[in-house]
Short mmCIF file of N, CA and C and ligand atoms in Angstrom, two decimals:
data_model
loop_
_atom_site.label_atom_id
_atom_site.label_comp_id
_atom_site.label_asym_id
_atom_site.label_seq_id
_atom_site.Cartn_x
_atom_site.Cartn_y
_atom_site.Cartn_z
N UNK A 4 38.81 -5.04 -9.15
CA UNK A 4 38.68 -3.59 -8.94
C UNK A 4 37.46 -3.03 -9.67
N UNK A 5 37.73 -3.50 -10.57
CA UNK A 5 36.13 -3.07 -11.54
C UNK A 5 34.96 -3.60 -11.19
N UNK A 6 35.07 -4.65 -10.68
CA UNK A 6 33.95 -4.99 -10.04
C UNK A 6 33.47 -4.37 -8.76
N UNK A 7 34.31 -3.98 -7.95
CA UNK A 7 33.52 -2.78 -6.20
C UNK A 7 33.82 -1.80 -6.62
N UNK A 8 34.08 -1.44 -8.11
CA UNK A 8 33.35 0.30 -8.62
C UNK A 8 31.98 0.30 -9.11
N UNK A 9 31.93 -1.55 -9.75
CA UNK A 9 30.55 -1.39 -9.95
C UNK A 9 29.07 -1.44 -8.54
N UNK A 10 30.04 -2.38 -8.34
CA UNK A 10 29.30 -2.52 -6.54
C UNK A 10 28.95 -1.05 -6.01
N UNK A 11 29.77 -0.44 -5.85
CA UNK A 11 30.41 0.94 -5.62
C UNK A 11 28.95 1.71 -5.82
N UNK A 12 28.70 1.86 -7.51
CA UNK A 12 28.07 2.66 -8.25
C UNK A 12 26.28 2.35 -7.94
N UNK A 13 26.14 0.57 -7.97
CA UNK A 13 24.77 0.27 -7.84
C UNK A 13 24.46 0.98 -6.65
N UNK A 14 25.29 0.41 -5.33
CA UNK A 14 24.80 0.89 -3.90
C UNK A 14 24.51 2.68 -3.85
N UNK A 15 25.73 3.54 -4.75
CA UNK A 15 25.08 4.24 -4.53
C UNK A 15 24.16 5.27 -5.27
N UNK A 16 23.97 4.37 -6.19
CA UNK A 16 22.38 4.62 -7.02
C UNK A 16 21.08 4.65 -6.08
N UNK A 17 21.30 3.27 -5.38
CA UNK A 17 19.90 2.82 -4.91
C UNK A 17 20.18 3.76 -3.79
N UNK A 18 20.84 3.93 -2.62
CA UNK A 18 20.94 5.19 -1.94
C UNK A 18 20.40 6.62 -2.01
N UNK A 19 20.86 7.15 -3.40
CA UNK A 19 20.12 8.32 -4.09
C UNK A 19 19.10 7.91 -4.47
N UNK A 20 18.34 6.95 -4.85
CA UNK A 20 17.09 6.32 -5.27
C UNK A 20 16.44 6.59 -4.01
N UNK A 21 16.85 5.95 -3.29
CA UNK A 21 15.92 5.48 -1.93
C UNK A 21 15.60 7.23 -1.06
N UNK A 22 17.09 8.01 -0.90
CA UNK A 22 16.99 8.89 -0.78
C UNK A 22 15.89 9.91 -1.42
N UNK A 23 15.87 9.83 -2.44
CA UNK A 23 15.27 10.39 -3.36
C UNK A 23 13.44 10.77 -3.15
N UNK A 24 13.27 8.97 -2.85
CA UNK A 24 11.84 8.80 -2.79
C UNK A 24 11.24 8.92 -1.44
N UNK A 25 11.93 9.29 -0.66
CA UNK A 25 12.00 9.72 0.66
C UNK A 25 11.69 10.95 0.70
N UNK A 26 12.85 11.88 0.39
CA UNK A 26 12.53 12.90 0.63
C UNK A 26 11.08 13.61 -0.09
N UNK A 27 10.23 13.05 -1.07
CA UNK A 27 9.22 13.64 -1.69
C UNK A 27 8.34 13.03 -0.24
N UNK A 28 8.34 12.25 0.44
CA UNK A 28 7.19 12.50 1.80
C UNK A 28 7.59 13.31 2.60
N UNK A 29 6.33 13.53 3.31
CA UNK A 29 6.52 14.05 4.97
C UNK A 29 5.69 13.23 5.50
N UNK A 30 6.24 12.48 6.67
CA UNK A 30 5.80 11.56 7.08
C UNK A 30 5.75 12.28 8.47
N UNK A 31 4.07 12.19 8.43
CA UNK A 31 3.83 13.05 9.56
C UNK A 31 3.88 11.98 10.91
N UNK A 32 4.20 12.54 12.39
CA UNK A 32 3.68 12.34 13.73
C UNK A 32 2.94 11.45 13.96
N UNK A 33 2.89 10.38 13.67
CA UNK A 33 1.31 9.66 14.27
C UNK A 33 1.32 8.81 15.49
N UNK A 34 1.43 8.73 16.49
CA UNK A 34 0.56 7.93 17.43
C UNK A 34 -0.39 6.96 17.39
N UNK A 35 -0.05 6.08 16.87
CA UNK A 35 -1.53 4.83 16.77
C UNK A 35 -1.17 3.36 17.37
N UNK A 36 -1.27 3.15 18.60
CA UNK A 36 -1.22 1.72 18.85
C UNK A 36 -1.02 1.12 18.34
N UNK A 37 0.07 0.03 18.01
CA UNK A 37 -0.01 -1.02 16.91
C UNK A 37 -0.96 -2.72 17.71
N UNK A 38 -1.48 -2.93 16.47
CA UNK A 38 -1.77 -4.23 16.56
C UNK A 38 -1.28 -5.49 16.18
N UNK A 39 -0.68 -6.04 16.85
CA UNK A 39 0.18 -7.66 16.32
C UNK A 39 -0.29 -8.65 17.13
N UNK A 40 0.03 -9.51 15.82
CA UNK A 40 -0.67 -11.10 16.09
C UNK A 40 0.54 -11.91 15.63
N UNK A 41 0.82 -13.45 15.90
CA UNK A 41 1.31 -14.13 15.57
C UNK A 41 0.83 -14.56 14.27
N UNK A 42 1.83 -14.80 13.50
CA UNK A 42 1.62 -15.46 11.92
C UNK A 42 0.42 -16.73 11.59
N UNK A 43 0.11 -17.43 12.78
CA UNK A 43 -0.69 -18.21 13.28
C UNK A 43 -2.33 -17.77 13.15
N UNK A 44 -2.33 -16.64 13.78
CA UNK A 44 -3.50 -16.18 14.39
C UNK A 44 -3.52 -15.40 13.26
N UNK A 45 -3.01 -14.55 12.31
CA UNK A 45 -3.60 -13.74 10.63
C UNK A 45 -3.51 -14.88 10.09
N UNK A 46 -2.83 -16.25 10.35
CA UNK A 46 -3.87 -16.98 8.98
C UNK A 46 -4.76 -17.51 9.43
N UNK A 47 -5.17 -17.84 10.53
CA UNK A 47 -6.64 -17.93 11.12
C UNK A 47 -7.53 -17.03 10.39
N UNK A 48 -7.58 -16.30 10.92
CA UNK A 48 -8.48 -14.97 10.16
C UNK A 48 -8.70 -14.60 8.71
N UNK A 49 -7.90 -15.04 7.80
CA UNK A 49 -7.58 -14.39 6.60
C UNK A 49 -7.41 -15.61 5.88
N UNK A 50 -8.29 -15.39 4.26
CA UNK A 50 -7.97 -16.65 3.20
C UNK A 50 -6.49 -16.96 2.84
N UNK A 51 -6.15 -17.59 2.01
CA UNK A 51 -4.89 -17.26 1.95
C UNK A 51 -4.41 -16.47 1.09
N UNK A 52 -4.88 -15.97 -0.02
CA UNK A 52 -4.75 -14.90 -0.67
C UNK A 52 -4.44 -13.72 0.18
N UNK A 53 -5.74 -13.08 1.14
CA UNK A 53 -5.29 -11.93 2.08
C UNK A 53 -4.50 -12.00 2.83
N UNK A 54 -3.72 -13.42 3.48
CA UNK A 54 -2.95 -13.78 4.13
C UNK A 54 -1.42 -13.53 3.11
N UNK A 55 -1.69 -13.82 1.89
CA UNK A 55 -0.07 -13.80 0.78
C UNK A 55 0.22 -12.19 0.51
N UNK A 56 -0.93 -11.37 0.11
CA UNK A 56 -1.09 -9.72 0.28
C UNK A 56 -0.31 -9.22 1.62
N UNK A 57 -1.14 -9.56 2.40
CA UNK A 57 -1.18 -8.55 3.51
C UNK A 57 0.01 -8.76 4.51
N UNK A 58 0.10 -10.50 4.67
CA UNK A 58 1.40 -10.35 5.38
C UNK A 58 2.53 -11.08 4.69
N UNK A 59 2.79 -10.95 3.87
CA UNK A 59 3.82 -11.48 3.05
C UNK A 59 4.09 -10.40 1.86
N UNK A 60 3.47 -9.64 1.58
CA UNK A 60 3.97 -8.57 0.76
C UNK A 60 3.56 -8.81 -0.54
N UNK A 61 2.64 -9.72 -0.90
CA UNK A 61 2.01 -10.40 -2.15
C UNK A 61 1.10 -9.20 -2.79
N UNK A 62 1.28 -9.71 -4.51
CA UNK A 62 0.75 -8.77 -4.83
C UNK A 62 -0.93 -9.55 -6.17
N UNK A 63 -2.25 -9.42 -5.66
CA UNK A 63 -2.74 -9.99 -6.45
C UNK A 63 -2.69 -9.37 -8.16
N UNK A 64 -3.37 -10.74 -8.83
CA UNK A 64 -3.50 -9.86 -10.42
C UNK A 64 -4.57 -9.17 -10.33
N UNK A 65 -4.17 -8.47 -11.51
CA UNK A 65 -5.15 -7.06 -12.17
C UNK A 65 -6.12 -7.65 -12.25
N UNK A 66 -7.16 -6.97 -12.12
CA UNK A 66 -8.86 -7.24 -12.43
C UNK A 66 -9.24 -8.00 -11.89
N UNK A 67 -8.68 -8.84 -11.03
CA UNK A 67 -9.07 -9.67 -10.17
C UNK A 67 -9.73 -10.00 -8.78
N UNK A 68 -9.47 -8.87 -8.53
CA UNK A 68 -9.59 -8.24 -6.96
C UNK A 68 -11.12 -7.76 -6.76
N UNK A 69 -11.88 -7.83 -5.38
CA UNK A 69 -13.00 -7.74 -5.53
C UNK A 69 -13.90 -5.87 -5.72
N UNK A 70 -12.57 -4.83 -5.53
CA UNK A 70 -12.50 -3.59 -5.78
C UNK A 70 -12.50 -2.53 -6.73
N UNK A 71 -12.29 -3.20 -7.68
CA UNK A 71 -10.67 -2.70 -8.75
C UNK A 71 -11.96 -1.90 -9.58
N UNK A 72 -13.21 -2.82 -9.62
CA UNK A 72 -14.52 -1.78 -10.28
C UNK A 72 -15.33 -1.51 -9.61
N UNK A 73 -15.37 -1.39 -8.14
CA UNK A 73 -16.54 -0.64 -7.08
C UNK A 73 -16.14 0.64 -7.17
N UNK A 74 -17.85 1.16 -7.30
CA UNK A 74 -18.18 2.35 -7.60
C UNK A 74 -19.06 2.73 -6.30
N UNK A 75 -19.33 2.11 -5.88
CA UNK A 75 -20.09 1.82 -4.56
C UNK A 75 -19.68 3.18 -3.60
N UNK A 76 -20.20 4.28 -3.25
CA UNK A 76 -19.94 5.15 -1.86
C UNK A 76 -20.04 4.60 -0.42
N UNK A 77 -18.50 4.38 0.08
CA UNK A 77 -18.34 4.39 1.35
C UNK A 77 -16.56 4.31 1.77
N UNK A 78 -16.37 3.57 2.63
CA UNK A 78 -14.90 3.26 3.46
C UNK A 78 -14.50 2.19 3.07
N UNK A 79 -13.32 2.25 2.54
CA UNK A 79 -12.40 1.09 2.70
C UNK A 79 -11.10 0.91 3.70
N UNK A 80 -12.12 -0.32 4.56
CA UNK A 80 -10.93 -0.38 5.48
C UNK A 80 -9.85 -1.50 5.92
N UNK A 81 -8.78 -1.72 6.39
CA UNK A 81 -7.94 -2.85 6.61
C UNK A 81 -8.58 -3.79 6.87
N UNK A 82 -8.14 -4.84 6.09
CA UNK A 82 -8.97 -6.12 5.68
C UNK A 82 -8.35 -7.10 7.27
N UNK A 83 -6.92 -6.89 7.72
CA UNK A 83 -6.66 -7.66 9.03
C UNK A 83 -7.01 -6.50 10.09
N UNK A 84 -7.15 -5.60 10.57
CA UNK A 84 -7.22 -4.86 11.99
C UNK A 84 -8.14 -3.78 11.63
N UNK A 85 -9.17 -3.79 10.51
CA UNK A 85 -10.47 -2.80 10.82
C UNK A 85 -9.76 -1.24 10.87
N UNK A 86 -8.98 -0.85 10.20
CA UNK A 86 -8.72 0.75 10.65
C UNK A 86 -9.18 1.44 9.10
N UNK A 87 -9.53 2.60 9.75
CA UNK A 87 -10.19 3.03 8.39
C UNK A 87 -9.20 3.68 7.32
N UNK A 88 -9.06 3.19 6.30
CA UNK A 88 -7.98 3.25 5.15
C UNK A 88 -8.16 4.52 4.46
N UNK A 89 -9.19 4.73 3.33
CA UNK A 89 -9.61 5.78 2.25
C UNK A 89 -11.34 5.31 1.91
N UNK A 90 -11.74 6.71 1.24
CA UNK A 90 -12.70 7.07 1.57
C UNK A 90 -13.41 6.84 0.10
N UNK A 91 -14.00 6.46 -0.25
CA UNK A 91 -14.93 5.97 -1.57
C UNK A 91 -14.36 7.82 -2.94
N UNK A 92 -14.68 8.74 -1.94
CA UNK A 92 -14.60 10.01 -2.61
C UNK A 92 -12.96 10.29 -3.53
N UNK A 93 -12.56 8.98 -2.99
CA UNK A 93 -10.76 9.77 -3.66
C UNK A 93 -10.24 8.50 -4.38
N UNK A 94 -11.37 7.70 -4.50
CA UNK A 94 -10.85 6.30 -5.52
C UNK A 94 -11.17 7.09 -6.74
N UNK A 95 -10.82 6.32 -7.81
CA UNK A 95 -10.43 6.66 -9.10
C UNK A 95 -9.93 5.78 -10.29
N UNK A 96 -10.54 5.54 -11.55
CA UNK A 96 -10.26 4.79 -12.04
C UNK A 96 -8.75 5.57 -12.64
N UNK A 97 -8.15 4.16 -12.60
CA UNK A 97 -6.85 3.96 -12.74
C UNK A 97 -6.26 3.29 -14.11
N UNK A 98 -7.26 2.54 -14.63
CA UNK A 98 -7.00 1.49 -15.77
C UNK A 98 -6.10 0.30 -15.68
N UNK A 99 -5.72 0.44 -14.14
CA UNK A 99 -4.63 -0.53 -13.68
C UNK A 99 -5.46 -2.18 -13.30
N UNK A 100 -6.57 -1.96 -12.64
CA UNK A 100 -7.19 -3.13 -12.48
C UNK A 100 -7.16 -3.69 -11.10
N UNK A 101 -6.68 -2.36 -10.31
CA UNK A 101 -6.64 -2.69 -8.90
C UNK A 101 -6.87 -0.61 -8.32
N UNK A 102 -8.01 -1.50 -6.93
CA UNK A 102 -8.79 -0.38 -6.78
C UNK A 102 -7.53 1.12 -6.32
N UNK A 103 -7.68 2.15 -7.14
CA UNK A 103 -6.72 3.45 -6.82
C UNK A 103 -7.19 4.56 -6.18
N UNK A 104 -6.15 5.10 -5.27
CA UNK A 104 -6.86 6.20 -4.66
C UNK A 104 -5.76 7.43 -4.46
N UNK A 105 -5.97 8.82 -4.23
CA UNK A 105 -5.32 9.51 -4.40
C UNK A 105 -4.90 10.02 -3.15
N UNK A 106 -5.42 9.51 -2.47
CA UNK A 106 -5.14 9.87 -0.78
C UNK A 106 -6.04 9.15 -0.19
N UNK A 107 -5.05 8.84 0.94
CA UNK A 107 -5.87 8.40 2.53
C UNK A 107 -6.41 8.83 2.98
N UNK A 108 -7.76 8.05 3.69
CA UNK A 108 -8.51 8.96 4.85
C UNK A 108 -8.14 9.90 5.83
N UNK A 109 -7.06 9.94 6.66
CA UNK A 109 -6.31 10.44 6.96
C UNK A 109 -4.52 10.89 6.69
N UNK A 110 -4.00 11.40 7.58
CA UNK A 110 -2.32 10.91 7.41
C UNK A 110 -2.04 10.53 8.13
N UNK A 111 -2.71 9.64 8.73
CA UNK A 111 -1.98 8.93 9.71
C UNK A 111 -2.93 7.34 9.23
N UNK A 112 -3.24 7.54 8.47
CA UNK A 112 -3.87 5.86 8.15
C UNK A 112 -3.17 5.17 7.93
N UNK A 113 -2.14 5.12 6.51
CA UNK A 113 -0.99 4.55 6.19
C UNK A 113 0.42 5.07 6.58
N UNK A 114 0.84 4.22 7.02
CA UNK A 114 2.89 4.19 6.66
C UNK A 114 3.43 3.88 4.87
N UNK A 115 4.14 4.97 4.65
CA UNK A 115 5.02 4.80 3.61
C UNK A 115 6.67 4.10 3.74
N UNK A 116 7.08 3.45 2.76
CA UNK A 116 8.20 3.00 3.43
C UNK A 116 9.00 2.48 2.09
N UNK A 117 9.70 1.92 1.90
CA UNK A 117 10.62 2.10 0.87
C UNK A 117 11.03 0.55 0.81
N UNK A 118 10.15 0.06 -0.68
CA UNK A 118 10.13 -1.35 -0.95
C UNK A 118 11.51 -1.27 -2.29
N UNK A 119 12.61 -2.15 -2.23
CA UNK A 119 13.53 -2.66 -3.14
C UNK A 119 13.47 -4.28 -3.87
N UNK A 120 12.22 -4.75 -3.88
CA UNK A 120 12.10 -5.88 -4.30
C UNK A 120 11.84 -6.26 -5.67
N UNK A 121 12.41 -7.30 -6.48
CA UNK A 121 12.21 -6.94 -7.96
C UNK A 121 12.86 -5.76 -8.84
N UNK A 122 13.94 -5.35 -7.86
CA UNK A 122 14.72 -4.73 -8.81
C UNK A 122 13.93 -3.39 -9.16
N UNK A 123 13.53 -3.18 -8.03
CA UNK A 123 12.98 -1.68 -8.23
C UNK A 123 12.61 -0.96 -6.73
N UNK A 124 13.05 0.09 -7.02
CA UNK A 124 12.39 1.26 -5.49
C UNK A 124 11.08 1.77 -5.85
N UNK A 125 10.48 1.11 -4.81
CA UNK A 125 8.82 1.63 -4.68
C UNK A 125 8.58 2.23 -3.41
N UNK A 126 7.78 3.05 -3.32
CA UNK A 126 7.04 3.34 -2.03
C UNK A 126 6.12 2.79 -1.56
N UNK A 127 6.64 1.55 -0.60
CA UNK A 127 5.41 0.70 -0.50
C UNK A 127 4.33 1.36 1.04
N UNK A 128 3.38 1.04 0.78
CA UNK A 128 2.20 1.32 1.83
C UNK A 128 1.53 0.32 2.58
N UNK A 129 1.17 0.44 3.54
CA UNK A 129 0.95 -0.15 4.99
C UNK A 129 0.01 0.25 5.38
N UNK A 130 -0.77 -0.45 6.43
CA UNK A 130 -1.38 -0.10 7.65
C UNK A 130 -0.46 0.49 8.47
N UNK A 131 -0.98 1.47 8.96
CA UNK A 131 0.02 2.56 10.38
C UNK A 131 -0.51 1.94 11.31
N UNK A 132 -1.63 1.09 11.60
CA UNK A 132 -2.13 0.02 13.35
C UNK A 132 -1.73 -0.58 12.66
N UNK A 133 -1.52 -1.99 11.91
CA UNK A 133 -1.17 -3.43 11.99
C UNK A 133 0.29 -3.78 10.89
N UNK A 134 0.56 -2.86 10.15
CA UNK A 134 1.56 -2.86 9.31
C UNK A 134 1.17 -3.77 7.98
N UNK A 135 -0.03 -4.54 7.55
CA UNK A 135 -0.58 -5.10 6.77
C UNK A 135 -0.24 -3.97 5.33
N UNK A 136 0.46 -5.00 4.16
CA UNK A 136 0.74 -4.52 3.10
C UNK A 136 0.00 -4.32 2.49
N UNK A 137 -0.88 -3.44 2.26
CA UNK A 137 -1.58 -2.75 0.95
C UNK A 137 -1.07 -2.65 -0.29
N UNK A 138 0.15 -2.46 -1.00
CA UNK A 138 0.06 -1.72 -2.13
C UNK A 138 1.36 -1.15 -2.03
N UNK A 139 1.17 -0.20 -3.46
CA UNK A 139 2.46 1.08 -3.43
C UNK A 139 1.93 2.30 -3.48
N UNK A 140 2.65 3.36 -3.50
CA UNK A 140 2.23 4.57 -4.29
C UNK A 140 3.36 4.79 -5.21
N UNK A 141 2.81 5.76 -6.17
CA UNK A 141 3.19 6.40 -7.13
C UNK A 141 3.28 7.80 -7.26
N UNK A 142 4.14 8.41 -7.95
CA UNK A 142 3.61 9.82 -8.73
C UNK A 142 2.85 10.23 -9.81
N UNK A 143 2.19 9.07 -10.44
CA UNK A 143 1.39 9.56 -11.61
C UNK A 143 0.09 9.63 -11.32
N UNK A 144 -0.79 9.98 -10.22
CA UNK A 144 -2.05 10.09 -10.28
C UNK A 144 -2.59 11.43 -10.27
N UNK A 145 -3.97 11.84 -10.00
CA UNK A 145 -4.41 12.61 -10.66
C UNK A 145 -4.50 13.81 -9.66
N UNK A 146 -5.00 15.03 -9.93
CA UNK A 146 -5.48 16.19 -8.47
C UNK A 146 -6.31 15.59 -7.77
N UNK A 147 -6.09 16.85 -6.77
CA UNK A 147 -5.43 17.28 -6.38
C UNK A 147 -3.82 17.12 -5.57
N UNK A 148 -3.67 15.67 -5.44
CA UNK A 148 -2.51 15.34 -4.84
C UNK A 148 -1.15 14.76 -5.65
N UNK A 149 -1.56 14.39 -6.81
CA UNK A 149 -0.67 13.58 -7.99
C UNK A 149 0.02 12.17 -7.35
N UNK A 150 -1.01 11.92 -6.77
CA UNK A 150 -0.69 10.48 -6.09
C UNK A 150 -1.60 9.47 -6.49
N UNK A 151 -1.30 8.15 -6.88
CA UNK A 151 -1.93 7.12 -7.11
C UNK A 151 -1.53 5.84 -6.17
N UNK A 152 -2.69 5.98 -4.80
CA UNK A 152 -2.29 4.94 -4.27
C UNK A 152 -3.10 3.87 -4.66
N UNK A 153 -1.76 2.62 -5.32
CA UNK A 153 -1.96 1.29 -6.10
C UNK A 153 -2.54 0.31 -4.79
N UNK A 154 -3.49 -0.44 -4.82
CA UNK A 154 -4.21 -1.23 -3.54
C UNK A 154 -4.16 -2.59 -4.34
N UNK A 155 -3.89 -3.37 -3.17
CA UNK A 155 -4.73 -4.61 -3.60
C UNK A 155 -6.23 -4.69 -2.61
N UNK A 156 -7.01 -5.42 -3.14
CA UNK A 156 -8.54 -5.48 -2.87
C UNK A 156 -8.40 -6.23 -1.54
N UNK A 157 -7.72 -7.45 -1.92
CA UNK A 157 -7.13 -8.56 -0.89
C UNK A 157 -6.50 -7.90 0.24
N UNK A 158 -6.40 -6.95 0.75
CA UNK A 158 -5.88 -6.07 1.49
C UNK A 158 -7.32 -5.05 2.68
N UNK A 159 -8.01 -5.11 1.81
CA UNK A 159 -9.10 -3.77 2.10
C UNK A 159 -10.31 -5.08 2.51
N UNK A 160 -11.13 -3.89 2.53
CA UNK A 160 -12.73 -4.26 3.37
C UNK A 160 -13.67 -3.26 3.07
N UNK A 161 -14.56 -3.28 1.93
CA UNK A 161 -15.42 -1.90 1.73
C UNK A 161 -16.65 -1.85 2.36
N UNK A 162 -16.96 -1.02 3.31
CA UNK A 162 -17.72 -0.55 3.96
C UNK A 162 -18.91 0.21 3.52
N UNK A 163 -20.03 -0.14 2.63
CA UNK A 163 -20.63 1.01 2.13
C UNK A 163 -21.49 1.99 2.90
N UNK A 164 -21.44 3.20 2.88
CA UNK A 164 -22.53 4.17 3.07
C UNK A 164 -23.53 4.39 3.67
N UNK A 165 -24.00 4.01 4.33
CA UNK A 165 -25.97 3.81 4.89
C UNK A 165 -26.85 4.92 4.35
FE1 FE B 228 -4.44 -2.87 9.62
#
């Protein structure tokens, strides 16, 4: 009995958790074609690092990533399907060691979605065309949005400026 009160209590923690981190989006309308490939054909394309990121939900180490200190002005965009992610103007050092940004190029660039892995609720982030795992977000980043979206590099494609 004490045990499916505890059952009871976790489920509906993570419920109000999950709930929780939900309701702080609005997940707007978007319309965007998706792009899919067989598991085959993204590791064709992709090392295996961007292949463990992007479609497996992998997360590289800090400082490691080829981003995490470009200062460089331009686009960073999805490293598997080319869609344009965030914009050089809203990265931000983070001290985390993986490149941060406070918003997307658009709202309809990324999908937010609600990662429970490791014993924790995150808001994990996506490609909205290919569903390729980027990262999480957070609430501790800076203005104007108080968002810190966490990237892996292994994920992205920076485009500089002309
Ligand atoms: Fe993509």
């Amino acid at each position: 009995m004490k045990r499916i009160s505890f059952l009871l209590l976790i489920g509906f923690v993570m419920v109000s958790c999950q709930s929780m981190s939900q309701s702080n989006k609005k997940q707007p309308n978007c319309k965007i074609a998706k792009v899919t490939k067989t598991e085959a054909e993204w590791r064709k394309m992709l090392t295996s690092e961007q292949f463990n990121v992007t479609r497996k939900a992998g997360t590289e180490r800090a400082f490691t990533g080829e981003y995490w200190d470009n200062h460089a002005e331009g686009t960073y965009l999805c490293r598997c399907c080319g869609f344009e992610l965030f914009d050089s103007k809203t990265k931000f050092e983070s001290g985390t060691g993986w490149p941060s940004f406070w918003k997307p190029i658009n709202e309809c660039s990324v999908e937010v979605g609600t990662d429970t892995s490791y014993g924790m609720v995150r808001d994990e982030v996506r490609c909205h065309r290919c569903d390729a795992h980027l990262g999480h977000v957070f609430n501790d980043g800076p203005r104007p949005t108080g968002l810190r979206y966490c990237m892996n590099s292994a994920s992205l494609k920076f485009v500089a400026k002309k």
